[in-house]
mmCIF file of C-alpha atoms and ligand atoms in Angstrom:
data_model
loop_
_atom_site.group_PDB
_atom_site.id
_atom_site.type_symbol
_atom_site.label_atom_id
_atom_site.label_comp_id
_atom_site.label_asym_id
_atom_site.label_seq_id
_atom_site.Cartn_x
_atom_site.Cartn_y
_atom_site.Cartn_z
ATOM 1 C CA ALA A 14 -53.477 -20.500 2.973
ATOM 2 C CA LYS A 15 -53.370 -19.686 -0.333
ATOM 3 C CA ALA A 16 -52.236 -16.049 -0.091
ATOM 4 C CA ASP A 17 -49.455 -16.821 2.656
ATOM 5 C CA GLY A 18 -48.141 -19.434 0.229
ATOM 6 C CA ARG A 19 -47.701 -17.005 -2.507
ATOM 7 C CA SER A 20 -46.225 -14.576 -0.324
ATOM 8 C CA THR A 21 -43.739 -16.947 0.937
ATOM 9 C CA HIS A 22 -42.842 -17.541 -2.168
ATOM 10 C CA ARG A 23 -42.440 -13.991 -3.230
ATOM 11 C CA PHE A 24 -40.048 -13.734 -0.438
ATOM 12 C CA PHE A 25 -37.964 -16.255 -1.299
ATOM 13 C CA GLU A 26 -37.601 -14.839 -4.659
ATOM 14 C CA SER A 27 -37.070 -11.646 -3.364
ATOM 15 C CA GLN A 28 -34.379 -12.584 -1.117
ATOM 16 C CA MET A 29 -32.496 -14.546 -4.086
ATOM 17 C CA ASP A 30 -32.639 -11.676 -6.351
ATOM 18 C CA SER A 31 -31.005 -9.539 -3.693
ATOM 19 C CA GLU A 32 -28.356 -11.765 -2.753
ATOM 20 C CA GLN A 33 -27.629 -11.880 -6.808
ATOM 21 C CA ARG A 34 -27.642 -8.443 -6.870
ATOM 22 C CA GLU A 35 -25.132 -8.070 -4.016
ATOM 23 C CA ARG A 36 -22.877 -10.638 -5.940
ATOM 24 C CA ARG A 37 -23.182 -8.433 -8.948
ATOM 25 C CA LEU A 38 -22.374 -5.273 -7.224
ATOM 26 C CA ILE A 39 -19.435 -6.817 -5.411
ATOM 27 C CA GLU A 40 -18.411 -8.470 -8.831
ATOM 28 C CA ALA A 41 -18.839 -5.074 -10.701
ATOM 29 C CA ASP A 42 -16.750 -3.099 -7.680
ATOM 30 C CA LEU A 43 -14.087 -5.776 -8.201
ATOM 31 C CA ARG A 44 -13.365 -5.358 -11.816
ATOM 32 C CA GLY A 45 -11.962 -1.898 -10.670
ATOM 33 C CA ALA A 46 -10.293 -3.034 -7.745
ATOM 34 C CA ILE A 47 -7.053 -3.674 -8.803
ATOM 35 C CA ALA A 48 -6.539 -0.530 -10.663
ATOM 36 C CA ARG A 49 -7.340 1.112 -8.123
ATOM 37 C CA ASN A 50 -5.020 -0.459 -5.881
ATOM 38 C CA GLU A 51 -7.605 -1.787 -3.213
ATOM 39 C CA LEU A 52 -6.402 -5.182 -3.182
ATOM 40 C CA VAL A 53 -3.822 -5.886 -0.349
ATOM 41 C CA LEU A 54 -1.932 -8.683 1.349
ATOM 42 C CA HIS A 55 -1.497 -9.053 4.535
ATOM 43 C CA TYR A 56 1.218 -11.537 6.073
ATOM 44 C CA GLN A 57 1.081 -14.241 8.478
ATOM 45 C CA PRO A 58 4.182 -15.708 10.213
ATOM 46 C CA LEU A 59 5.147 -19.330 9.696
ATOM 47 C CA VAL A 60 7.173 -20.490 12.383
ATOM 48 C CA SER A 61 10.025 -23.016 13.107
ATOM 49 C CA ALA A 62 8.849 -25.546 15.473
ATOM 50 C CA THR A 63 12.111 -25.782 17.524
ATOM 51 C CA ASP A 64 12.393 -21.988 18.295
ATOM 52 C CA GLY A 65 9.349 -20.152 17.499
ATOM 53 C CA LEU A 66 11.164 -17.682 15.329
ATOM 54 C CA PRO A 67 9.516 -17.083 11.548
ATOM 55 C CA THR A 68 10.949 -18.984 8.490
ATOM 56 C CA GLY A 69 8.475 -16.841 6.120
ATOM 57 C CA PHE A 70 4.960 -15.498 6.011
ATOM 58 C CA GLU A 71 1.742 -16.629 4.010
ATOM 59 C CA ALA A 72 0.105 -14.147 1.902
ATOM 60 C CA LEU A 73 -3.337 -13.794 2.622
ATOM 61 C CA VAL A 74 -5.370 -11.679 0.447
ATOM 62 C CA ARG A 75 -8.181 -8.839 1.833
ATOM 63 C CA TRP A 76 -10.203 -6.230 -0.482
ATOM 64 C CA ASN A 77 -9.743 -2.850 1.066
ATOM 65 C CA HIS A 78 -13.324 -1.772 -0.271
ATOM 66 C CA PRO A 79 -14.238 2.269 -0.031
ATOM 67 C CA THR A 80 -17.201 1.637 1.708
ATOM 68 C CA ARG A 81 -17.511 -1.914 3.048
ATOM 69 C CA GLY A 82 -14.086 -1.434 4.631
ATOM 70 C CA LEU A 83 -11.497 -4.783 4.570
ATOM 71 C CA VAL A 84 -13.364 -7.520 2.948
ATOM 72 C CA PRO A 85 -11.921 -11.257 3.725
ATOM 73 C CA PRO A 86 -11.027 -13.358 0.688
ATOM 74 C CA ALA A 87 -14.241 -15.571 1.876
ATOM 75 C CA GLU A 88 -16.460 -12.901 0.463
ATOM 76 C CA PHE A 89 -14.951 -12.224 -2.886
ATOM 77 C CA ILE A 90 -12.798 -15.342 -4.085
ATOM 78 C CA ALA A 91 -15.828 -17.569 -4.779
ATOM 79 C CA ILE A 92 -17.437 -14.732 -6.931
ATOM 80 C CA ALA A 93 -14.331 -13.402 -8.634
ATOM 81 C CA GLU A 94 -13.725 -17.544 -9.594
ATOM 82 C CA GLN A 95 -16.973 -17.440 -11.469
ATOM 83 C CA SER A 96 -15.198 -15.087 -14.145
ATOM 84 C CA ASP A 97 -11.738 -14.333 -15.389
ATOM 85 C CA LEU A 98 -11.268 -11.931 -12.559
ATOM 86 C CA ILE A 99 -9.803 -14.920 -10.792
ATOM 87 C CA VAL A 100 -6.987 -14.587 -13.291
ATOM 88 C CA ASP A 101 -6.036 -11.027 -12.471
ATOM 89 C CA ILE A 102 -6.576 -11.551 -8.662
ATOM 90 C CA GLY A 103 -4.118 -14.358 -8.812
ATOM 91 C CA ASP A 104 -1.681 -12.469 -10.886
ATOM 92 C CA TRP A 105 -1.507 -9.900 -9.071
ATOM 93 C CA THR A 106 -1.566 -11.852 -5.548
ATOM 94 C CA ILE A 107 1.854 -13.543 -7.133
ATOM 95 C CA ASN A 108 3.455 -10.832 -7.992
ATOM 96 C CA ALA A 109 2.835 -8.406 -5.098
ATOM 97 C CA ALA A 110 3.881 -11.557 -2.925
ATOM 98 C CA CYS A 111 7.354 -11.981 -4.866
ATOM 99 C CA MET A 112 7.979 -8.220 -4.651
ATOM 100 C CA ALA A 113 7.185 -7.929 -1.011
ATOM 101 C CA ALA A 114 9.206 -11.063 -0.222
ATOM 102 C CA ALA A 115 12.057 -9.793 -2.262
ATOM 103 C CA ALA A 116 12.480 -6.797 0.389
ATOM 104 C CA TRP A 117 12.668 -9.554 3.450
ATOM 105 C CA PRO A 118 15.612 -10.924 5.139
ATOM 106 C CA ALA A 119 16.913 -13.365 2.647
ATOM 107 C CA HIS A 120 16.126 -16.335 4.894
ATOM 108 C CA LEU A 121 12.366 -15.953 4.879
ATOM 109 C CA THR A 122 9.867 -17.329 2.435
ATOM 110 C CA VAL A 123 6.493 -16.472 0.984
ATOM 111 C CA ALA A 124 3.576 -18.883 0.553
ATOM 112 C CA VAL A 125 1.270 -17.792 -1.934
ATOM 113 C CA ASN A 126 -2.536 -19.421 -2.385
ATOM 114 C CA LEU A 127 -3.510 -19.999 -6.227
ATOM 115 C CA SER A 128 -7.342 -20.450 -6.670
ATOM 116 C CA ALA A 129 -8.176 -24.008 -8.848
ATOM 117 C CA ARG A 130 -9.641 -21.832 -11.381
ATOM 118 C CA HIS A 131 -6.843 -19.321 -11.615
ATOM 119 C CA PHE A 132 -4.331 -22.346 -12.166
ATOM 120 C CA ARG A 133 -6.701 -23.943 -14.683
ATOM 121 C CA ARG A 134 -7.375 -20.933 -16.715
ATOM 122 C CA SER A 135 -3.724 -19.290 -17.350
ATOM 123 C CA ASP A 136 -0.398 -20.231 -17.891
ATOM 124 C CA ILE A 137 0.445 -20.632 -14.387
ATOM 125 C CA GLY A 138 4.137 -21.718 -14.975
ATOM 126 C CA ARG A 139 4.788 -18.389 -17.012
ATOM 127 C CA VAL A 140 3.229 -16.375 -14.378
ATOM 128 C CA VAL A 141 5.188 -17.243 -11.543
ATOM 129 C CA GLN A 142 8.336 -17.460 -13.929
ATOM 130 C CA SER A 143 7.990 -13.851 -14.628
ATOM 131 C CA ALA A 144 6.753 -12.774 -10.996
ATOM 132 C CA LEU A 145 10.159 -14.479 -10.163
ATOM 133 C CA GLY A 146 11.987 -12.731 -13.127
ATOM 134 C CA ASN A 147 10.221 -8.847 -12.405
ATOM 135 C CA SER A 148 10.968 -8.976 -8.238
ATOM 136 C CA GLY A 149 14.082 -10.895 -8.424
ATOM 137 C CA LEU A 150 13.192 -13.297 -5.570
ATOM 138 C CA ALA A 151 15.211 -16.585 -5.482
ATOM 139 C CA PRO A 152 12.600 -19.172 -6.374
ATOM 140 C CA SER A 153 13.534 -21.365 -3.334
ATOM 141 C CA ARG A 154 11.772 -18.593 -1.287
ATOM 142 C CA LEU A 155 8.683 -19.011 -3.145
ATOM 143 C CA GLU A 156 6.026 -21.645 -1.978
ATOM 144 C CA ILE A 157 2.421 -22.228 -3.714
ATOM 145 C CA GLU A 158 -0.316 -23.524 -1.750
ATOM 146 C CA ILE A 159 -3.007 -25.600 -3.519
ATOM 147 C CA THR A 160 -5.985 -27.348 -2.242
ATOM 148 C CA GLU A 161 -6.860 -30.843 -3.785
ATOM 149 C CA GLY A 162 -10.042 -29.544 -5.345
ATOM 150 C CA LEU A 163 -7.273 -28.622 -7.823
ATOM 151 C CA LEU A 164 -6.351 -31.836 -8.814
ATOM 152 C CA ILE A 165 -9.688 -33.330 -9.053
ATOM 153 C CA GLU A 166 -10.557 -31.967 -12.785
ATOM 154 C CA ASN A 167 -8.045 -32.783 -15.610
ATOM 155 C CA PRO A 168 -5.474 -34.147 -12.912
ATOM 156 C CA ASP A 169 -2.924 -35.019 -15.605
ATOM 157 C CA GLU A 170 -2.858 -31.293 -16.868
ATOM 158 C CA VAL A 171 -2.691 -30.077 -13.412
ATOM 159 C CA ILE A 172 0.055 -32.238 -12.406
ATOM 160 C CA GLU A 173 2.003 -31.250 -15.973
ATOM 161 C CA LYS A 174 1.703 -27.196 -14.737
ATOM 162 C CA LEU A 175 2.519 -28.060 -11.038
ATOM 163 C CA GLY A 176 5.784 -29.932 -12.276
ATOM 164 C CA GLU A 177 6.544 -27.096 -14.552
ATOM 165 C CA ILE A 178 6.318 -24.503 -11.315
ATOM 166 C CA ARG A 179 8.106 -27.372 -9.167
ATOM 167 C CA ALA A 180 11.100 -27.425 -11.769
ATOM 168 C CA LEU A 181 11.681 -23.663 -11.271
ATOM 169 C CA GLY A 182 12.593 -24.733 -7.824
ATOM 170 C CA VAL A 183 9.279 -23.580 -6.077
ATOM 171 C CA THR A 184 8.309 -25.537 -2.973
ATOM 172 C CA ILE A 185 4.724 -26.910 -3.819
ATOM 173 C CA ALA A 186 2.548 -27.375 -0.415
ATOM 174 C CA MET A 187 -0.848 -29.425 -0.211
ATOM 175 C CA ASP A 188 -2.862 -26.980 1.908
ATOM 176 C CA ASP A 189 -5.791 -27.771 4.325
ATOM 177 C CA PHE A 190 -4.304 -31.413 4.085
ATOM 178 C CA GLY A 191 -6.976 -34.225 5.475
ATOM 179 C CA THR A 192 -10.289 -32.241 4.750
ATOM 180 C CA GLY A 193 -10.860 -33.654 1.472
ATOM 181 C CA TYR A 194 -11.894 -37.052 0.127
ATOM 182 C CA SER A 195 -8.666 -38.436 -1.377
ATOM 183 C CA SER A 196 -5.710 -36.425 0.024
ATOM 184 C CA LEU A 197 -3.742 -39.578 0.322
ATOM 185 C CA SER A 198 -4.147 -40.507 -3.353
ATOM 186 C CA TYR A 199 -2.532 -37.110 -4.432
ATOM 187 C CA LEU A 200 0.482 -37.812 -2.433
ATOM 188 C CA LEU A 201 0.441 -40.711 -5.059
ATOM 189 C CA LYS A 202 -0.076 -38.777 -7.860
ATOM 190 C CA PHE A 203 1.943 -35.618 -7.131
ATOM 191 C CA PRO A 204 5.381 -35.244 -5.642
ATOM 192 C CA PHE A 205 4.354 -32.555 -3.058
ATOM 193 C CA ASP A 206 7.543 -30.892 -0.960
ATOM 194 C CA LYS A 207 5.041 -30.194 2.138
ATOM 195 C CA ILE A 208 1.729 -30.526 3.834
ATOM 196 C CA LYS A 209 -0.672 -28.149 5.874
ATOM 197 C CA ILE A 210 -2.554 -29.988 8.106
ATOM 198 C CA ASP A 211 -5.819 -28.543 8.157
ATOM 199 C CA ARG A 212 -6.694 -26.282 11.434
ATOM 200 C CA SER A 213 -9.908 -28.608 12.230
ATOM 201 C CA PHE A 214 -7.288 -31.528 13.486
ATOM 202 C CA VAL A 215 -5.171 -28.911 15.331
ATOM 203 C CA GLU A 216 -8.417 -27.621 17.091
ATOM 204 C CA ALA A 217 -9.947 -31.302 17.875
ATOM 205 C CA SER A 218 -6.083 -32.308 19.206
ATOM 206 C CA THR A 219 -7.195 -30.357 22.295
ATOM 207 C CA SER A 220 -10.279 -32.486 23.556
ATOM 208 C CA ASP A 221 -9.851 -35.447 21.223
ATOM 209 C CA PRO A 222 -7.249 -38.213 21.668
ATOM 210 C CA ILE A 223 -7.852 -39.752 18.222
ATOM 211 C CA ALA A 224 -7.232 -36.714 16.630
ATOM 212 C CA ARG A 225 -3.935 -36.723 18.498
ATOM 213 C CA ASP A 226 -3.629 -39.927 16.864
ATOM 214 C CA ILE A 227 -4.109 -38.964 13.237
ATOM 215 C CA LEU A 228 -2.122 -36.192 14.027
ATOM 216 C CA ARG A 229 0.825 -38.640 14.994
ATOM 217 C CA ALA A 230 0.168 -40.628 12.062
ATOM 218 C CA ILE A 231 0.222 -37.909 9.440
ATOM 219 C CA ALA A 232 3.708 -36.798 11.307
ATOM 220 C CA SER A 233 5.233 -40.147 10.676
ATOM 221 C CA MET A 234 3.701 -40.696 7.270
ATOM 222 C CA ALA A 235 5.410 -37.085 6.051
ATOM 223 C CA LYS A 236 8.502 -38.126 7.503
ATOM 224 C CA THR A 237 8.733 -41.483 5.462
ATOM 225 C CA LEU A 238 7.650 -39.279 2.435
ATOM 226 C CA LYS A 239 10.485 -36.808 3.401
ATOM 227 C CA LEU A 240 7.528 -34.212 3.343
ATOM 228 C CA LYS A 241 7.496 -31.234 5.545
ATOM 229 C CA ILE A 242 4.808 -30.854 7.716
ATOM 230 C CA THR A 243 3.216 -27.414 8.637
ATOM 231 C CA ALA A 244 0.222 -27.345 11.096
ATOM 232 C CA GLU A 245 -1.947 -24.480 10.682
ATOM 233 C CA GLY A 246 -4.658 -22.812 13.166
ATOM 234 C CA VAL A 247 -2.316 -23.393 16.113
ATOM 235 C CA GLU A 248 -4.173 -21.239 19.101
ATOM 236 C CA THR A 249 -2.701 -22.462 22.183
ATOM 237 C CA ALA A 250 0.379 -23.559 23.981
ATOM 238 C CA GLU A 251 -0.707 -26.891 24.744
ATOM 239 C CA GLN A 252 -1.380 -27.193 21.104
ATOM 240 C CA ALA A 253 2.059 -25.876 19.718
ATOM 241 C CA ARG A 254 3.496 -28.132 22.312
ATOM 242 C CA PHE A 255 2.009 -31.326 20.872
ATOM 243 C CA LEU A 256 2.732 -30.613 17.594
ATOM 244 C CA SER A 257 6.390 -29.615 18.278
ATOM 245 C CA GLU A 258 6.478 -32.889 19.923
ATOM 246 C CA ILE A 259 5.280 -34.860 17.024
ATOM 247 C CA ALA A 260 7.824 -33.383 15.018
ATOM 248 C CA CYS A 261 6.119 -30.692 12.635
ATOM 249 C CA HIS A 262 8.471 -28.675 11.068
ATOM 250 C CA GLN A 263 6.396 -25.224 11.025
ATOM 251 C CA LEU A 264 3.476 -23.654 13.070
ATOM 252 C CA GLN A 265 0.931 -21.151 12.019
ATOM 253 C CA GLY A 266 -1.810 -19.413 13.939
ATOM 254 C CA PHE A 267 -2.957 -16.900 16.168
ATOM 255 C CA TYR A 268 -0.914 -18.155 19.233
ATOM 256 C CA PHE A 269 2.258 -17.455 17.434
ATOM 257 C CA ALA A 270 0.953 -14.340 15.216
ATOM 258 C CA ARG A 271 -2.105 -13.110 13.580
ATOM 259 C CA PRO A 272 -1.973 -11.796 9.862
ATOM 260 C CA LEU A 273 -0.040 -8.914 9.717
ATOM 261 C CA THR A 274 -0.363 -5.670 7.945
ATOM 262 C CA PRO A 275 2.423 -4.261 5.683
ATOM 263 C CA ALA A 276 2.901 -1.674 7.976
ATOM 264 C CA ASP A 277 3.248 -3.998 10.969
ATOM 265 C CA LEU A 278 6.074 -6.177 9.324
ATOM 266 C CA PRO A 279 9.251 -4.002 9.954
ATOM 267 C CA ALA A 280 8.246 -4.225 13.766
ATOM 268 C CA TYR A 281 7.497 -7.969 13.801
ATOM 269 C CA LEU A 282 11.150 -8.459 11.746
ATOM 270 C CA LEU A 283 12.813 -6.723 14.159
ATOM 271 C CA SER A 284 11.330 -8.399 17.257
ATOM 272 C CA THR A 285 12.053 -11.906 15.712
ATOM 273 C CA ILE A 286 15.981 -11.674 14.329
ATOM 274 C CA ARG A 287 17.628 -14.887 14.776
ATOM 275 C CA PRO A 288 20.412 -14.466 17.659
HETATM 276 P P1 C2E B 5 -6.172 -20.766 4.322
HETATM 277 O O1 C2E B 5 -5.271 -20.864 3.434
HETATM 278 O O2 C2E B 5 -6.544 -22.121 5.015
HETATM 279 O O3 C2E B 5 -6.066 -19.505 5.564
HETATM 280 C C1 C2E B 5 -5.284 -19.581 6.269
HETATM 281 C C2 C2E B 5 -6.894 -18.708 6.842
HETATM 282 O O4 C2E B 5 -7.051 -19.129 8.362
HETATM 283 C C3 C2E B 5 -6.541 -17.195 6.894
HETATM 284 O O5 C2E B 5 -7.864 -16.610 7.028
HETATM 285 C C4 C2E B 5 -5.968 -16.976 8.241
HETATM 286 O O6 C2E B 5 -6.281 -15.586 8.971
HETATM 287 C C5 C2E B 5 -6.602 -17.774 9.175
HETATM 288 N N1 C2E B 5 -6.127 -18.616 10.787
HETATM 289 C C6 C2E B 5 -4.557 -18.220 10.651
HETATM 290 N N2 C2E B 5 -4.260 -18.780 11.657
HETATM 291 C C7 C2E B 5 -5.597 -19.137 12.427
HETATM 292 C C8 C2E B 5 -5.875 -19.340 13.740
HETATM 293 O O7 C2E B 5 -4.925 -19.814 14.857
HETATM 294 N N3 C2E B 5 -7.137 -19.652 14.213
HETATM 295 C C9 C2E B 5 -8.167 -19.031 13.157
HETATM 296 N N4 C2E B 5 -9.626 -19.455 13.997
HETATM 297 N N5 C2E B 5 -8.180 -18.879 12.192
HETATM 298 C C10 C2E B 5 -6.853 -18.695 11.699
HETATM 299 P P2 C2E B 5 -8.295 -15.547 5.808
HETATM 300 O O8 C2E B 5 -7.014 -14.577 5.638
HETATM 301 O O9 C2E B 5 -9.486 -15.120 5.987
HETATM 302 O O10 C2E B 5 -8.216 -16.630 4.531
HETATM 303 C C11 C2E B 5 -9.562 -17.336 4.356
HETATM 304 C C12 C2E B 5 -9.024 -18.158 2.935
HETATM 305 O O11 C2E B 5 -9.075 -17.599 1.898
HETATM 306 C C13 C2E B 5 -7.346 -19.110 3.235
HETATM 307 O O12 C2E B 5 -7.560 -20.167 3.588
HETATM 308 C C14 C2E B 5 -7.278 -19.040 1.739
HETATM 309 O O13 C2E B 5 -7.731 -20.358 1.417
HETATM 310 C C15 C2E B 5 -8.512 -18.107 0.967
HETATM 311 N N6 C2E B 5 -7.441 -16.785 0.173
HETATM 312 C C16 C2E B 5 -6.586 -16.064 1.352
HETATM 313 N N7 C2E B 5 -5.763 -15.545 0.510
HETATM 314 C C17 C2E B 5 -5.838 -15.725 -0.991
HETATM 315 C C18 C2E B 5 -5.390 -15.399 -2.202
HETATM 316 O O14 C2E B 5 -4.816 -14.879 -2.172
HETATM 317 N N8 C2E B 5 -5.889 -16.362 -3.340
HETATM 318 C C19 C2E B 5 -6.704 -17.111 -2.934
HETATM 319 N N9 C2E B 5 -6.966 -17.918 -4.387
HETATM 320 N N10 C2E B 5 -7.139 -17.832 -1.926
HETATM 321 C C20 C2E B 5 -6.620 -16.937 -0.914
HETATM 322 CA CA1 CA B 6 -3.371 -21.561 2.838
HETATM 323 CA CA1 CA B 7 -4.825 -23.631 5.099
HETATM 324 CA CA1 CA B 8 -7.529 -24.021 6.220
#
């Protein structure tokens, strides 16, 4: 039994080692990824709830790794956040998204996800301003999506930085609304322009009448507070119908379109031109 215990211990130890080794490998590869042009943005349409036509796109980062293939953000953003790598990735993302959007028809917006770490470690106001300047994108066409995790530490500093960006004319959206502990208190602390209802509520709305009641309540609160409201993760016609009935402004999800590669964009845009 003693020998068994020891080998179990060794097993866990070596498993931990290999996870750490894997993380370090990813981190080392990631250091050169921007210079090697391996990061790419895919763009998922946000559509108007009234006519289903796109109002803009959310930029979603992927890492085109030479041997691992297309790596989703869940597998490298958290690793990047443990060092200043997240600052380089964030700067690259904002710039690349603004550059891309500047070439789209002028009614279309681009939404960029900001990591809390990037936000805190950089002069984000200047980064946004220079991305807008370099690309020539109108500030009103840029949206910044932040999760409430951002507001937990140093809320005053974060609020000041958000205010700077908002003063440029950029839209600020609270992402994954409803998943945190204090979504409502953050609405009190900072003047968001928009909330994005988390996919978990949309998913539950299909089978759970309470989820539908909560969504109705969120929609009516958003109306009172004059906040725009987007629902993410819309996968069925039924969900889309319900969400537009309760007056969500925008919908996003696989039912309308998956994230598109830059190569897919022109055809999508052509097929969705407003009459
Ligand atoms: P998010 O901001 O909540 O983005 C939405 C995620 O849900 C995306 O996954 C998208 O592909 C997926 N999705 C969209 N519609 C549907 C649907 O109908 N059903 C289902 N099941 N999923 C749907 P993705 O691209 O893997 O991104 C995951 C997360 O990674 C994002 O969640 C965001 O938090 C983060 N992320 C993505 N791009 C960036 C970035 O450039 N910077 C930072 N810091 N984080 C990013
Ligand atoms: Ca987002
Ligand atoms: Ca989201
Ligand atoms: Ca989400």
